[in-house]
Amino acid sequence: TRELGQPFALYECSKTKPELLEDSEVKTLLQFVRGFLFFGNNLFYLSENELSNNIKWLDNNKTIPLLYTKAFFGWRNLSDEQTHTAFHGLNYLFRGLDRMRMERKIDEERSLEDFDLFLKDMNKLGLENELVWTIEAYLNLKRENPEKAIIALEKLKNSPLFSDDERKAFEKTIGHLKKRDSKAALNGIYDKAFMAKVISKYMISTLLKIEWERVLKENNVPHTKEIFDSVNKFHKRIGLFSNIE
């Protein structure tokens, strides 16, 4: 029910109990969604717990087929090994974001370690996208490597994913770096909240492209037709109420 927004999705996820499920691929996907939603609602410690459980499971199950994960993220062109690496990296990415938003110095240090591990996984795949460029820019800002940070920010600025205002923010950050002022770049336009917004926007845009009904049918999920009949009826009722002034 993505049209109803994150608050409704957060409510739905709060009613799930993944700890009652057997360790499995489906459980890790549910925990990832919960972690993503908790992060988006500033529930960082709850999010960190879900993602840490996932990382532990993935480290202990390196050869298991990940059919649902491929469908979930649209990674049908990846092998099982590549899918494992990509999903492993995403969990490190969002755990790093959780820790980045926490208050203790040790959490910030751990967040940088998570970001390094995310990039390590992406480099294994030879992958470049907005997630990679965002983290590359942040790490190079933190480590005062302005030239490398500018390269990543230029790629972000030219991405069609972002609005004109967001592109202006990237340009302003590049301006600070050209003046050798990494501190102004980190504490100004390209701060932690902005970075989290950029990454969440990329992830939401990815999930919105997925044709969930087709994915469920292809993977033989029981009662798919009944599920979507109910969802579609619910959307029609919401539409009727939205026309009432």
CSV table of C-alpha atoms in Angstrom, one decimal:
chain,number,residue,atom,x,y,z
A,1,THR,CA,0.0,0.0,0.0
A,2,ARG,CA,2.8,2.4,-1.0
A,3,GLU,CA,0.3,5.2,-2.1
A,4,LEU,CA,-0.6,5.7,1.6
A,5,GLY,CA,2.9,6.7,2.5
A,6,GLN,CA,5.6,5.8,5.1
A,7,PRO,CA,3.5,6.3,8.2
A,8,PHE,CA,1.0,3.6,7.1
A,9,ALA,CA,3.9,1.3,6.1
A,10,LEU,CA,5.6,1.9,9.5
A,11,TYR,CA,2.3,0.9,11.2
A,12,GLU,CA,2.1,-2.2,9.1
A,13,CYS,CA,5.7,-3.1,9.9
A,14,SER,CA,5.2,-2.5,13.6
A,15,LYS,CA,2.7,-5.3,13.5
A,16,THR,CA,5.1,-7.8,12.0
A,17,LYS,CA,7.2,-10.2,14.2
A,18,PRO,CA,10.2,-11.4,12.3
A,19,GLU,CA,11.6,-13.0,15.4
A,20,LEU,CA,8.9,-15.7,15.1
A,21,LEU,CA,10.0,-16.6,11.6
A,22,GLU,CA,12.7,-19.3,10.8
A,23,ASP,CA,16.0,-17.9,9.6
A,24,SER,CA,15.4,-17.4,5.9
A,25,GLU,CA,15.7,-15.1,3.0
A,26,VAL,CA,12.2,-13.8,3.5
A,27,LYS,CA,13.0,-13.0,7.1
A,28,THR,CA,16.0,-10.9,6.1
A,29,LEU,CA,14.0,-8.9,3.5
A,30,LEU,CA,11.3,-8.2,6.1
A,31,GLN,CA,14.0,-7.0,8.5
A,32,PHE,CA,15.5,-4.8,5.8
A,33,VAL,CA,12.2,-3.1,5.1
A,34,ARG,CA,11.7,-2.7,8.9
A,35,GLY,CA,15.2,-1.3,9.2
A,36,PHE,CA,14.6,1.1,6.3
A,37,LEU,CA,11.3,2.4,7.7
A,38,PHE,CA,12.7,2.7,11.2
A,39,PHE,CA,15.6,4.7,9.8
A,40,GLY,CA,13.2,7.0,7.9
A,41,ASN,CA,11.3,7.7,11.1
A,42,ASN,CA,14.5,8.4,13.2
A,43,LEU,CA,14.2,5.2,15.2
A,44,PHE,CA,17.9,4.6,14.7
A,45,TYR,CA,18.6,1.9,17.4
A,46,LEU,CA,15.6,-0.2,16.2
A,47,SER,CA,16.9,0.1,12.7
A,48,GLU,CA,20.4,-0.8,13.6
A,49,ASN,CA,19.2,-3.9,15.3
A,50,GLU,CA,17.3,-5.2,12.3
A,51,LEU,CA,20.3,-4.5,10.0
A,52,SER,CA,22.9,-6.1,12.3
A,53,ASN,CA,20.8,-9.2,12.4
A,54,ASN,CA,20.7,-9.3,8.6
A,55,ILE,CA,24.5,-8.8,8.3
A,56,LYS,CA,25.1,-11.7,10.8
A,57,TRP,CA,22.7,-13.9,8.8
A,58,LEU,CA,24.3,-13.1,5.5
A,59,ASP,CA,27.8,-13.7,6.8
A,60,ASN,CA,26.6,-17.2,8.0
A,61,ASN,CA,24.7,-18.0,4.7
A,62,LYS,CA,27.0,-17.0,1.9
A,63,THR,CA,25.9,-19.7,-0.6
A,64,ILE,CA,22.1,-19.7,-0.2
A,65,PRO,CA,20.1,-18.8,-3.3
A,66,LEU,CA,18.4,-15.3,-3.0
A,67,LEU,CA,15.5,-15.5,-5.5
A,68,TYR,CA,13.2,-13.2,-3.6
A,69,THR,CA,16.0,-10.6,-3.1
A,70,LYS,CA,16.7,-10.5,-6.8
A,71,ALA,CA,13.0,-9.9,-7.5
A,72,PHE,CA,12.7,-7.4,-4.6
A,73,PHE,CA,15.5,-5.1,-5.9
A,74,GLY,CA,15.2,-5.9,-9.6
A,75,TRP,CA,18.6,-7.7,-9.7
A,76,ARG,CA,17.6,-10.5,-12.1
A,77,ASN,CA,20.8,-10.0,-14.0
A,78,LEU,CA,23.0,-10.7,-11.0
A,79,SER,CA,24.2,-14.2,-9.9
A,80,ASP,CA,23.4,-15.5,-6.4
A,81,GLU,CA,26.9,-14.6,-5.3
A,82,GLN,CA,26.6,-11.0,-6.7
A,83,THR,CA,23.1,-10.6,-5.1
A,84,HIS,CA,24.5,-11.7,-1.8
A,85,THR,CA,27.3,-9.1,-2.1
A,86,ALA,CA,24.9,-6.3,-3.1
A,87,PHE,CA,22.4,-7.0,-0.3
A,88,HIS,CA,25.2,-7.4,2.2
A,89,GLY,CA,26.5,-3.9,1.2
A,90,LEU,CA,23.0,-2.3,1.4
A,91,ASN,CA,22.7,-3.5,5.0
A,92,TYR,CA,26.1,-2.0,5.9
A,93,LEU,CA,25.0,1.2,4.1
A,94,PHE,CA,21.9,1.7,6.2
A,95,ARG,CA,23.5,0.6,9.4
A,96,GLY,CA,26.2,3.2,8.8
A,97,LEU,CA,23.5,5.8,8.3
A,98,ASP,CA,21.8,4.8,11.6
A,99,ARG,CA,25.1,5.1,13.4
A,100,MET,CA,26.0,8.4,11.7
A,101,ARG,CA,22.8,9.9,13.2
A,102,MET,CA,23.5,8.7,16.7
A,103,GLU,CA,25.2,11.0,19.3
A,104,ARG,CA,28.2,9.1,20.6
A,105,LYS,CA,31.7,9.5,19.0
A,106,ILE,CA,32.1,5.7,18.9
A,107,ASP,CA,28.9,5.4,16.8
A,108,GLU,CA,30.3,7.9,14.3
A,109,GLU,CA,33.5,5.9,14.0
A,110,ARG,CA,31.5,2.7,13.5
A,111,SER,CA,29.5,4.4,10.8
A,112,LEU,CA,32.6,5.2,8.8
A,113,GLU,CA,33.7,1.5,9.1
A,114,ASP,CA,30.2,0.5,7.8
A,115,PHE,CA,30.5,2.9,4.9
A,116,ASP,CA,33.9,1.5,4.0
A,117,LEU,CA,32.5,-2.0,4.0
A,118,PHE,CA,29.6,-0.9,1.8
A,119,LEU,CA,32.0,0.5,-0.8
A,120,LYS,CA,34.1,-2.6,-0.6
A,121,ASP,CA,31.1,-4.7,-1.5
A,122,MET,CA,30.1,-2.3,-4.3
A,123,ASN,CA,33.7,-2.3,-5.7
A,124,LYS,CA,33.5,-6.1,-5.9
A,125,LEU,CA,30.6,-5.7,-8.2
A,126,GLY,CA,32.1,-2.9,-10.1
A,127,LEU,CA,29.0,-0.9,-9.3
A,128,GLU,CA,28.6,2.9,-9.6
A,129,ASN,CA,25.4,4.7,-8.7
A,130,GLU,CA,24.0,7.5,-6.6
A,131,LEU,CA,24.4,5.4,-3.4
A,132,VAL,CA,28.1,4.8,-4.1
A,133,TRP,CA,28.8,8.5,-5.1
A,134,THR,CA,27.0,9.8,-2.0
A,135,ILE,CA,29.1,7.7,0.4
A,136,GLU,CA,32.3,8.4,-1.6
A,137,ALA,CA,31.7,12.1,-1.3
A,138,TYR,CA,31.0,11.9,2.5
A,139,LEU,CA,34.0,9.7,3.3
A,140,ASN,CA,36.3,12.0,1.3
A,141,LEU,CA,34.9,15.0,3.0
A,142,LYS,CA,35.4,13.5,6.4
A,143,ARG,CA,39.0,12.5,5.5
A,144,GLU,CA,39.8,15.8,3.8
A,145,ASN,CA,40.3,14.5,0.3
A,146,PRO,CA,38.5,17.4,-1.5
A,147,GLU,CA,39.6,16.4,-5.1
A,148,LYS,CA,38.0,12.9,-4.7
A,149,ALA,CA,34.9,14.3,-3.0
A,150,ILE,CA,34.4,16.8,-5.9
A,151,ILE,CA,34.5,13.9,-8.5
A,152,ALA,CA,31.7,12.1,-6.6
A,153,LEU,CA,29.7,15.3,-6.2
A,154,GLU,CA,29.9,16.1,-9.9
A,155,LYS,CA,28.4,12.7,-10.7
A,156,LEU,CA,25.6,13.3,-8.2
A,157,LYS,CA,25.0,16.8,-9.6
A,158,ASN,CA,24.5,15.3,-13.1
A,159,SER,CA,22.1,12.5,-12.0
A,160,PRO,CA,18.5,12.8,-13.3
A,161,LEU,CA,17.3,11.4,-9.9
A,162,PHE,CA,17.6,14.8,-8.2
A,163,SER,CA,15.7,18.0,-8.3
A,164,ASP,CA,17.1,21.4,-9.3
A,165,ASP,CA,17.3,22.4,-5.6
A,166,GLU,CA,19.3,19.3,-4.8
A,167,ARG,CA,21.6,19.9,-7.7
A,168,LYS,CA,22.2,23.4,-6.5
A,169,ALA,CA,23.1,21.9,-3.1
A,170,PHE,CA,25.7,19.7,-4.7
A,171,GLU,CA,27.1,22.7,-6.6
A,172,LYS,CA,27.3,24.7,-3.5
A,173,THR,CA,29.2,21.9,-1.7
A,174,ILE,CA,31.6,21.7,-4.6
A,175,GLY,CA,32.2,25.5,-4.3
A,176,HIS,CA,33.1,25.1,-0.6
A,177,LEU,CA,35.6,22.3,-1.6
A,178,LYS,CA,37.2,24.4,-4.3
A,179,LYS,CA,37.9,26.9,-1.6
A,180,ARG,CA,39.5,24.1,0.5
A,181,ASP,CA,36.7,24.4,3.1
A,182,SER,CA,35.6,20.8,3.8
A,183,LYS,CA,34.2,21.8,7.2
A,184,ALA,CA,31.7,24.2,5.7
A,185,ALA,CA,30.7,21.5,3.2
A,186,LEU,CA,30.0,19.0,5.9
A,187,ASN,CA,28.3,21.3,8.3
A,188,GLY,CA,26.4,23.3,5.7
A,189,ILE,CA,24.6,21.9,2.6
A,190,TYR,CA,26.0,18.4,2.5
A,191,ASP,CA,25.3,17.5,6.1
A,192,LYS,CA,24.1,14.2,7.6
A,193,ALA,CA,20.4,14.9,7.1
A,194,PHE,CA,20.8,15.9,3.5
A,195,MET,CA,22.9,12.7,2.8
A,196,ALA,CA,20.3,10.5,4.4
A,197,LYS,CA,17.6,12.2,2.3
A,198,VAL,CA,19.6,11.6,-0.9
A,199,ILE,CA,20.1,7.9,-0.1
A,200,SER,CA,16.5,7.4,1.0
A,201,LYS,CA,15.2,9.0,-2.2
A,202,TYR,CA,17.3,6.6,-4.3
A,203,MET,CA,16.0,3.6,-2.4
A,204,ILE,CA,12.4,4.6,-2.6
A,205,SER,CA,12.7,5.3,-6.3
A,206,THR,CA,14.1,1.8,-6.7
A,207,LEU,CA,11.3,0.1,-4.8
A,208,LEU,CA,8.6,2.1,-6.6
A,209,LYS,CA,9.7,0.7,-9.9
A,210,ILE,CA,8.9,-2.8,-8.8
A,211,GLU,CA,5.7,-4.4,-10.1
A,212,TRP,CA,4.9,-6.2,-6.9
A,213,GLU,CA,1.9,-8.2,-8.2
A,214,ARG,CA,4.0,-9.7,-11.0
A,215,VAL,CA,6.9,-10.4,-8.6
A,216,LEU,CA,4.6,-12.3,-6.2
A,217,LYS,CA,3.0,-14.3,-9.1
A,218,GLU,CA,6.4,-15.2,-10.6
A,219,ASN,CA,7.6,-16.5,-7.2
A,220,ASN,CA,4.4,-18.4,-6.5
A,221,VAL,CA,3.4,-16.5,-3.4
A,222,PRO,CA,0.1,-18.0,-2.2
A,223,HIS,CA,-3.1,-15.9,-2.5
A,224,THR,CA,-1.5,-13.2,-4.6
A,225,LYS,CA,-4.8,-12.5,-6.5
A,226,GLU,CA,-6.8,-12.2,-3.3
A,227,ILE,CA,-4.1,-9.9,-1.8
A,228,PHE,CA,-4.2,-7.5,-4.7
A,229,ASP,CA,-8.0,-7.6,-5.1
A,230,SER,CA,-8.2,-6.4,-1.5
A,231,VAL,CA,-5.5,-3.7,-2.0
A,232,ASN,CA,-7.2,-2.4,-5.1
A,233,LYS,CA,-10.6,-2.3,-3.4
A,234,PHE,CA,-9.0,-0.4,-0.5
A,235,HIS,CA,-7.4,2.1,-2.9
A,236,LYS,CA,-10.7,2.7,-4.6
A,237,ARG,CA,-12.4,3.5,-1.3
A,238,ILE,CA,-9.5,5.9,-0.4
A,239,GLY,CA,-10.1,7.6,-3.7
A,240,LEU,CA,-13.8,8.1,-3.0
A,241,PHE,CA,-13.0,9.7,0.3
A,242,SER,CA,-10.3,11.9,-1.2
A,243,ASN,CA,-13.0,13.6,-3.5
A,244,ILE,CA,-15.1,14.6,-0.5
A,245,GLU,CA,-14.5,18.2,0.6
